[in-house]
mmCIF file of C-alpha atoms in Angstrom:
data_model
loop_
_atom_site.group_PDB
_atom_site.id
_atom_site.type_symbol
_atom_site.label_atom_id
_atom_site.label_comp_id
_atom_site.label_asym_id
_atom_site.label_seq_id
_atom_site.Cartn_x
_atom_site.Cartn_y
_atom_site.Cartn_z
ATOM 1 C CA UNK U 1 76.571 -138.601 3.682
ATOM 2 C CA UNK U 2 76.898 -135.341 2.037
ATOM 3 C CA UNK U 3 77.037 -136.216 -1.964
ATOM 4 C CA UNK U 4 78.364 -132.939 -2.175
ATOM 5 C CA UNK U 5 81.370 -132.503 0.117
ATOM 6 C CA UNK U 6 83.204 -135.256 -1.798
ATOM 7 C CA UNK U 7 86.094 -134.918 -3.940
ATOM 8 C CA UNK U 8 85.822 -134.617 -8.223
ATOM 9 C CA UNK U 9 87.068 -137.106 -9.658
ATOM 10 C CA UNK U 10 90.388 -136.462 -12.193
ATOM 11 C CA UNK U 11 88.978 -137.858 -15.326
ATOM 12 C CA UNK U 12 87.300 -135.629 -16.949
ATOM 13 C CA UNK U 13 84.719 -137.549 -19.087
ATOM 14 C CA UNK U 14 82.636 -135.934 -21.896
ATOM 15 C CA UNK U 15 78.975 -134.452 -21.047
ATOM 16 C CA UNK U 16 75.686 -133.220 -22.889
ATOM 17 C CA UNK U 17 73.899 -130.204 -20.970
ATOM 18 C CA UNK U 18 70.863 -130.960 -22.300
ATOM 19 C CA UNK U 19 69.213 -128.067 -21.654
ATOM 20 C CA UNK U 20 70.403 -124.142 -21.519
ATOM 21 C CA UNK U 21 69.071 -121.028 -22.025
ATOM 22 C CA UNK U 22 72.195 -119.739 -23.683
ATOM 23 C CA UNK U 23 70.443 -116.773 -25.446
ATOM 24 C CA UNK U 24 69.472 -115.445 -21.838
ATOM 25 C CA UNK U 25 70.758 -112.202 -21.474
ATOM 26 C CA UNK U 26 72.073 -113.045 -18.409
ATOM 27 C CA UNK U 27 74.961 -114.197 -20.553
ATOM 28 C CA UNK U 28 75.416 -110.877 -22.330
ATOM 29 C CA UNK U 29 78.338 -109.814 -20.837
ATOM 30 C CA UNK U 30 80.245 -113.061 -21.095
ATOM 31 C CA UNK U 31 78.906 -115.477 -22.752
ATOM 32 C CA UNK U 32 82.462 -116.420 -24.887
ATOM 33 C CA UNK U 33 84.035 -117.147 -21.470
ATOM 34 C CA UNK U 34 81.229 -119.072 -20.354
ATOM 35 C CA UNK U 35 81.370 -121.175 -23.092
ATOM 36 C CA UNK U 36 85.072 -121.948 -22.705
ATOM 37 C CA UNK U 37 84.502 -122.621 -19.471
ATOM 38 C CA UNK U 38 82.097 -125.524 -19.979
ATOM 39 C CA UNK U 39 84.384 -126.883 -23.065
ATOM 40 C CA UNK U 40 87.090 -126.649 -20.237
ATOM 41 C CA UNK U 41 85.134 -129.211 -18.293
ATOM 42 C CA UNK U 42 84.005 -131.915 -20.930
ATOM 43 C CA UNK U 43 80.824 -130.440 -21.998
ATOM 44 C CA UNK U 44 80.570 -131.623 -25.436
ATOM 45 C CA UNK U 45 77.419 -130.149 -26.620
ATOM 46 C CA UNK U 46 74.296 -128.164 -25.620
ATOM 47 C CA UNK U 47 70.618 -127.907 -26.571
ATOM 48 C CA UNK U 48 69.508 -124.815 -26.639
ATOM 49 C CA UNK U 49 66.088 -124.617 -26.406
ATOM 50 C CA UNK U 50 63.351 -121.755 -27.438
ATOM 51 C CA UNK U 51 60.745 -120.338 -25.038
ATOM 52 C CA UNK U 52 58.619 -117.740 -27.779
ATOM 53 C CA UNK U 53 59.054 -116.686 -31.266
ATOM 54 C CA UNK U 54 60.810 -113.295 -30.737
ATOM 55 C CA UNK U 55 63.909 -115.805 -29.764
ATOM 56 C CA UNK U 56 63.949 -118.157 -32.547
ATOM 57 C CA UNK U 57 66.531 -115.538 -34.934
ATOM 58 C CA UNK U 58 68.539 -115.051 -31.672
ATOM 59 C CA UNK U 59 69.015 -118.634 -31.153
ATOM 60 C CA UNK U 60 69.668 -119.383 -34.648
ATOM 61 C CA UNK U 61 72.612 -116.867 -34.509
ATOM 62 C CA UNK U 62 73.837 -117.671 -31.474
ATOM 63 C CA UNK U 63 73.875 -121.830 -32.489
ATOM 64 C CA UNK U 64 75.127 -120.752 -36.011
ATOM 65 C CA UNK U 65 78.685 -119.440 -34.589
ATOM 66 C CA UNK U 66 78.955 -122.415 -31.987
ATOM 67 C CA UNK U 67 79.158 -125.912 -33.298
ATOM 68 C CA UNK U 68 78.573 -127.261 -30.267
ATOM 69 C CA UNK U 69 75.744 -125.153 -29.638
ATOM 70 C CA UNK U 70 72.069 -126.924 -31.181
ATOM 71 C CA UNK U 71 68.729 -125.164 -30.810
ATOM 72 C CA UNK U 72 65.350 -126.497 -30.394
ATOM 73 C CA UNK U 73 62.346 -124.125 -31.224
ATOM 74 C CA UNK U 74 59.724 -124.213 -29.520
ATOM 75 C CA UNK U 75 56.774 -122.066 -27.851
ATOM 76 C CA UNK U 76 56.996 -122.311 -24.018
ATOM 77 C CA UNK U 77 53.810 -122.294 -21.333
ATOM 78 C CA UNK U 78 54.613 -119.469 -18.960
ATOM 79 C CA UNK U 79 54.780 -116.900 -22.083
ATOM 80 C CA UNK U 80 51.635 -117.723 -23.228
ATOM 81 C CA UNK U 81 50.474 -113.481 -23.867
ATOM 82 C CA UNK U 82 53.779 -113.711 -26.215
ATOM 83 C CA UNK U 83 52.436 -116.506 -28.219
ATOM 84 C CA UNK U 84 49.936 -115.826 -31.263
ATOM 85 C CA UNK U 85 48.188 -118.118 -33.677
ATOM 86 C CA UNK U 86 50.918 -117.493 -36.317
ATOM 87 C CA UNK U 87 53.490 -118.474 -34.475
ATOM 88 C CA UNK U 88 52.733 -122.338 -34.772
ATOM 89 C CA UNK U 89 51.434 -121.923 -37.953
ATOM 90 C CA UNK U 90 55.207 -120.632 -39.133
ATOM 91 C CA UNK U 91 56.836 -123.578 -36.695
ATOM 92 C CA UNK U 92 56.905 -126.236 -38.899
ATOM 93 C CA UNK U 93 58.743 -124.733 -41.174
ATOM 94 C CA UNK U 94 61.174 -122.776 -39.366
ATOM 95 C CA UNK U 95 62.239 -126.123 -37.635
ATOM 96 C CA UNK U 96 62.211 -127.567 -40.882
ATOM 97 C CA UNK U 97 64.902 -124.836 -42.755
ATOM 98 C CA UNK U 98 66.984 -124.136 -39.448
ATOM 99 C CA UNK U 99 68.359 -127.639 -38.271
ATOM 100 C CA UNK U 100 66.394 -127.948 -35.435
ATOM 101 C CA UNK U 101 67.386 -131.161 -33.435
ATOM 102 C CA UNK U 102 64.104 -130.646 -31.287
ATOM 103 C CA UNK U 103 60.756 -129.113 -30.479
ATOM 104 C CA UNK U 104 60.540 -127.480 -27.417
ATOM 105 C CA UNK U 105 60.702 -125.705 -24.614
ATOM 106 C CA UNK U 106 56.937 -126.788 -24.657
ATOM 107 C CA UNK U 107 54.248 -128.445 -22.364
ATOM 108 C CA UNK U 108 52.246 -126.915 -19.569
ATOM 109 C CA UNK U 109 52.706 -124.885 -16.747
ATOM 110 C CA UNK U 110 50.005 -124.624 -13.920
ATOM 111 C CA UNK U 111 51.801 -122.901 -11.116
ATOM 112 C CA UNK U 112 51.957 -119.707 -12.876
ATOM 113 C CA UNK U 113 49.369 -117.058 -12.044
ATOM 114 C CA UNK U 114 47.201 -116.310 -14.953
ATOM 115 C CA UNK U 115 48.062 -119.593 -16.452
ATOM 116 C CA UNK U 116 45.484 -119.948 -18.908
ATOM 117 C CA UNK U 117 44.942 -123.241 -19.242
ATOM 118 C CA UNK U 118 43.035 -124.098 -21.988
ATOM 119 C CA UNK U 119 45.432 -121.933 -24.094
ATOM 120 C CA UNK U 120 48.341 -123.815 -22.790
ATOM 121 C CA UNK U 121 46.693 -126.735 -23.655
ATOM 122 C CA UNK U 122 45.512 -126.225 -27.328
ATOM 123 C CA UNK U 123 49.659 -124.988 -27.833
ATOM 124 C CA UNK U 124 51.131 -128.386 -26.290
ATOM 125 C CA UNK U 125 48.895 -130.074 -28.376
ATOM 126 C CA UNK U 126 49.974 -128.677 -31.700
ATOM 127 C CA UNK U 127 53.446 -128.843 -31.086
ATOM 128 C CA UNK U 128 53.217 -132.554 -30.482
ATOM 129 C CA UNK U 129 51.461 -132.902 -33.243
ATOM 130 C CA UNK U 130 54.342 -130.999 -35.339
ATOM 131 C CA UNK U 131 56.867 -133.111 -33.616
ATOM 132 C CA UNK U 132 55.331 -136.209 -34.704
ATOM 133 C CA UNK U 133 55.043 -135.015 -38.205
ATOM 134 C CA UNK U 134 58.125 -133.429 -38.855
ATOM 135 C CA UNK U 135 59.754 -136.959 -36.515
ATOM 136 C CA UNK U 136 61.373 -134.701 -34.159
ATOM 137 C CA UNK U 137 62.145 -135.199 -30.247
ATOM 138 C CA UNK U 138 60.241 -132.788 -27.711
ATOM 139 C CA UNK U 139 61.789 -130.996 -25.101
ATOM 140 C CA UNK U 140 59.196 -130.881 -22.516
ATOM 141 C CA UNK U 141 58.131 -128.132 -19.196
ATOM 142 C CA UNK U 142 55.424 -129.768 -16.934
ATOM 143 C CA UNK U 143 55.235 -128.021 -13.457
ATOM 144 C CA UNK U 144 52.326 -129.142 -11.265
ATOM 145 C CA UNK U 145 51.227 -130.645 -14.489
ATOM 146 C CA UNK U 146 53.011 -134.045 -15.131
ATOM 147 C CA UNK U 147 50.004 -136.518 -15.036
ATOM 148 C CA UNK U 148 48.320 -134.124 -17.359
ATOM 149 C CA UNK U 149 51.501 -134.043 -19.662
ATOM 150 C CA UNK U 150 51.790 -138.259 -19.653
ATOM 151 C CA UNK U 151 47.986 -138.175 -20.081
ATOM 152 C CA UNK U 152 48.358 -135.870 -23.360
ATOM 153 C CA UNK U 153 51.612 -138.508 -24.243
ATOM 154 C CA UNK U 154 49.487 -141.150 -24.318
ATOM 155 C CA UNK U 155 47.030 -139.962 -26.340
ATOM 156 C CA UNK U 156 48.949 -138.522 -29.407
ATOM 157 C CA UNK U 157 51.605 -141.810 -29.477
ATOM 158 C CA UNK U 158 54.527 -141.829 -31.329
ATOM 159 C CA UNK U 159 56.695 -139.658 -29.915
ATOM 160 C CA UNK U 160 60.053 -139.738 -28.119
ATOM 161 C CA UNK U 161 61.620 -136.871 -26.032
ATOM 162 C CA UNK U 162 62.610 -135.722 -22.515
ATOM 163 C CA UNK U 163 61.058 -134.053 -19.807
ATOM 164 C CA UNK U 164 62.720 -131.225 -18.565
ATOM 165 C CA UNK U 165 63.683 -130.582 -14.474
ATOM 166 C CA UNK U 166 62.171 -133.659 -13.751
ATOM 167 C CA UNK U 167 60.389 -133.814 -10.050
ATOM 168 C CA UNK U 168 57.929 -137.040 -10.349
ATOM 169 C CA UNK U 169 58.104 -140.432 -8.816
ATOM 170 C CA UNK U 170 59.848 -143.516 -9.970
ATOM 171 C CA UNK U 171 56.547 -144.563 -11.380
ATOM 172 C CA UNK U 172 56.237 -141.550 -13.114
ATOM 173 C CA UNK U 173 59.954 -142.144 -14.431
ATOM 174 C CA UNK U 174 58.667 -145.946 -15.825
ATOM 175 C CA UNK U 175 55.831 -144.390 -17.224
ATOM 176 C CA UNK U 176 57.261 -141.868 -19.250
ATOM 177 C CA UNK U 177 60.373 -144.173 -20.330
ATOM 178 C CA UNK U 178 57.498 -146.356 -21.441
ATOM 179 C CA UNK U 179 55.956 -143.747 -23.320
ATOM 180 C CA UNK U 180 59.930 -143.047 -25.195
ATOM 181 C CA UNK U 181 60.428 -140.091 -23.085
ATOM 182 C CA UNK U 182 63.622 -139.690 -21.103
ATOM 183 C CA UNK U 183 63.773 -137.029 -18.125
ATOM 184 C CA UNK U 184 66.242 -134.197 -17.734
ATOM 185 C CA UNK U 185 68.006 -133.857 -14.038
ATOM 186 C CA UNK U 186 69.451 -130.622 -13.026
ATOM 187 C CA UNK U 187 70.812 -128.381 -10.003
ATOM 188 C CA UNK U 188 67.778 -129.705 -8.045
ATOM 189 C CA UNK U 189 68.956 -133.250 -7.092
ATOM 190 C CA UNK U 190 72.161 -131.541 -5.696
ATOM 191 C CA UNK U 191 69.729 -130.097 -3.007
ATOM 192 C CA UNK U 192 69.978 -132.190 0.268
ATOM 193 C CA UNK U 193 66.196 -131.391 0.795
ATOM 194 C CA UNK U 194 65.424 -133.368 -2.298
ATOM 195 C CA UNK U 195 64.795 -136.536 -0.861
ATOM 196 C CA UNK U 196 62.196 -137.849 -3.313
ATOM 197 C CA UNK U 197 64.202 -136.700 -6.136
ATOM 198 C CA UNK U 198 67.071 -137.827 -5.080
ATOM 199 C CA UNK U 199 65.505 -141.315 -4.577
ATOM 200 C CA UNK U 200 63.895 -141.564 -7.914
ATOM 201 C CA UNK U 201 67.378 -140.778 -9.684
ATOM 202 C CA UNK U 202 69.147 -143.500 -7.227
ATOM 203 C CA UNK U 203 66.777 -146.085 -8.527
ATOM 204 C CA UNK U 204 65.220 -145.238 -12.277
ATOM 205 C CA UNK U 205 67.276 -146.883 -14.977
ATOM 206 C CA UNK U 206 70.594 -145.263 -16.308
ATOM 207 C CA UNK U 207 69.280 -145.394 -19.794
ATOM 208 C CA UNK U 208 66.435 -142.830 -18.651
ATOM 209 C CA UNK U 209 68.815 -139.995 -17.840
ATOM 210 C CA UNK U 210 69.443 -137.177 -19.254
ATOM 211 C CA UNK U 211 71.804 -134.256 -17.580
ATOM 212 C CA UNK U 212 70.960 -130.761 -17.450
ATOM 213 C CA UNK U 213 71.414 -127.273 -15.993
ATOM 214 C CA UNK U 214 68.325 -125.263 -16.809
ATOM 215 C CA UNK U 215 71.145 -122.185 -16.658
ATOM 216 C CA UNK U 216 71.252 -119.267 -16.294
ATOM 217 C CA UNK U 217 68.030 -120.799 -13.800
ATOM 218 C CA UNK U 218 68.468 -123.470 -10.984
ATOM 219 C CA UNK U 219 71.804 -123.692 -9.815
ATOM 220 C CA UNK U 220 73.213 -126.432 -7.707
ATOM 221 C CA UNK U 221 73.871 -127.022 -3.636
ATOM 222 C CA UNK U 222 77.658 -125.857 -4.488
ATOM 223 C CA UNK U 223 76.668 -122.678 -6.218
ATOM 224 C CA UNK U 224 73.056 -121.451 -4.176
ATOM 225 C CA UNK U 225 71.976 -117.901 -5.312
ATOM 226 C CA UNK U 226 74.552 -117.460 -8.032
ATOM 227 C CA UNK U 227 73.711 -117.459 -12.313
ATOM 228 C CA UNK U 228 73.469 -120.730 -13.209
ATOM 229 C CA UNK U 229 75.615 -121.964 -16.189
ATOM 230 C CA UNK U 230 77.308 -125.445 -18.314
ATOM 231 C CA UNK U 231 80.728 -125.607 -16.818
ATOM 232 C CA UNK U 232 78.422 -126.723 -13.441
ATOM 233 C CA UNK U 233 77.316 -129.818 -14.977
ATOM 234 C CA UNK U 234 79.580 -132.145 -13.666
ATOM 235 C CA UNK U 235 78.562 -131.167 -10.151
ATOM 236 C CA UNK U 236 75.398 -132.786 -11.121
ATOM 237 C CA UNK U 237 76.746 -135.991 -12.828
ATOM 238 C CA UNK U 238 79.129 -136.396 -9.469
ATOM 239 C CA UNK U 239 76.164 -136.255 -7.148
ATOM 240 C CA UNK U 240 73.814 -138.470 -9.523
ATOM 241 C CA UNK U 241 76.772 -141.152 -9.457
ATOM 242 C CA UNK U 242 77.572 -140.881 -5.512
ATOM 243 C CA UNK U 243 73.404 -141.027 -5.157
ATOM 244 C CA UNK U 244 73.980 -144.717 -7.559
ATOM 245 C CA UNK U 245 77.144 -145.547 -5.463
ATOM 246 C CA UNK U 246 78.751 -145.539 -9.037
ATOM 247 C CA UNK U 247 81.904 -143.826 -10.440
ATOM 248 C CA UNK U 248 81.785 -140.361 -11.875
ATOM 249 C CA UNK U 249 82.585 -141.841 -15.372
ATOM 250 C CA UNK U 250 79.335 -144.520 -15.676
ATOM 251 C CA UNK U 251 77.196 -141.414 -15.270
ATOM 252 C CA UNK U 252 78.934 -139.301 -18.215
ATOM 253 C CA UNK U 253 79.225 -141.819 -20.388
ATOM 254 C CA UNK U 254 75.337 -143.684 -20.420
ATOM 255 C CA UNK U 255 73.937 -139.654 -20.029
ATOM 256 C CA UNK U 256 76.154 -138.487 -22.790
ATOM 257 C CA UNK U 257 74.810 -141.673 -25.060
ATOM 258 C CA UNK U 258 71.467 -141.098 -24.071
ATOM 259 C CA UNK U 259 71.359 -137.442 -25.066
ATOM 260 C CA UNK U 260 73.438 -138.461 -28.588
ATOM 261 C CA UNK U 261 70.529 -141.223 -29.600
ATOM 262 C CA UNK U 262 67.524 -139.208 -28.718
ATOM 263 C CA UNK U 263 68.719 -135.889 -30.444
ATOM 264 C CA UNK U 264 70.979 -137.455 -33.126
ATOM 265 C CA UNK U 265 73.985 -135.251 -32.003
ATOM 266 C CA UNK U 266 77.719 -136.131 -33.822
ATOM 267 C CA UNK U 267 80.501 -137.308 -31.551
ATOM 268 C CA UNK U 268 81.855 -134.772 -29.579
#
């Protein structure tokens, strides 16, 4: 069966996108109409999450005129030459006087070229260590890195968050749910070619999930090569619920509770 020749469903439940790169200038040119669009389609709110200190004032602006809109700061792994000591010395405190619901878009990256590990390493271990303190979620990047990420989970305790594009196993799923970490499922599991993915999602607990799009990056099977964006979300809850042999509305509503309890956001 092909999850994504069926039909959409006509309700049209509430959603989270729980993680875009709205600042992106990708969305320059239109980034009011791409906002309407995903309001036109249930999307309730959106994290926002940083990637290096240069974008923390754009991201504050940009959340600042969108309600809906809430950023995470963060220092991300494949920007690494962007990153200086002072940055996480001054993150505490800007997530402390900007309303950040998160840290993040942290974690570790080893399929980049020039990755420098030990770098990458010494950074995901502050920011833990500021999320724990400051009693914040973590919005987490591991790419050919996950065992290394639960490891470093494991060790510092005490924390609760998500990890981002999720591509592990089931046991990897159970293991990080164990650890009070949810995972984040984007355009990927849309992919036909996905088959492990796509078997993890069928079978890990609903109250691990969290929905995502990752935009303006990794688009879904119904929108290959294009800019990703928020109004494609429900393409992803459709397929996660035909995947579950569940209706379209199960999906939105335990995702959209999810993301509510583990970044505190209001009703929509």
């Amino acid at each position: 069966m092909n999850v994504n020749s069926l039909p959409k469903s006509h309700v049209q439940p509430r959603l989270v996108d729980s993680h875009a790169h709205l600042d992106d200038t990708a969305f320059d040119t239109d980034r009011d109409a791409m906002l309407a669009r995903a309001d036109a389609v249930g999307i309730e709110h959106i994290v926002v999450p940083a990637t290096t200190a240069a974008s923390w004032p754009v991201l504050r602006a940009l959340c600042a005129h969108h309600a809906n809109l809430h950023a995470a700061y963060g220092l991300h792994p494949m920007f690494m030459r962007a990153h200086v000591d002072e940055h996480l010395q001054n993150l505490p405190q800007w997530l402390s006087d900007h309303h950040a619901i998160a840290v993040g878009e942290c974690g570790l990256d080893f399929f980049i070229d020039d990755s420098q590990p030990d770098r990458q390493r010494a950074c995901f271990t502050r920011q833990l260590a500021i999320a724990r303190e400051l009693n914040l979620p973590v919005i987490i990047h591991a790419r050919r890195a996950l065992e290394e990420v639960i490891g470093h989970l494991r060790r510092v305790k005490d924390l609760h968050g998500v990890v981002h594009s999720f591509s592990g196993s089931r046991e990897q799923a159970s293991q990080l749910a164990d650890l009070g970490f949810l995972v984040g499922i984007g355009g990927p599991v849309t992919h036909e070619r996905a088959r492990r993915l796509r078997a993890t999602v069928a079978d890990i607990p609903l109250d691990t999930l969290l929905l995502e799009t990752d935009a303006p990056d990794q688009p879904g099977a119904l929108h290959r090569g294009q800019r990703n964006e928020p109004a494609w979300l429900p393409d992803i809850a459709r397929c996660i619920a035909r995947l579950r042999d569940v209706d379209d509305a199960v999906i939105a509503v335990a995702t959209t509770a999810n993301a509510r309890r583990l970044f505190r956001l209001p009703p929509g």
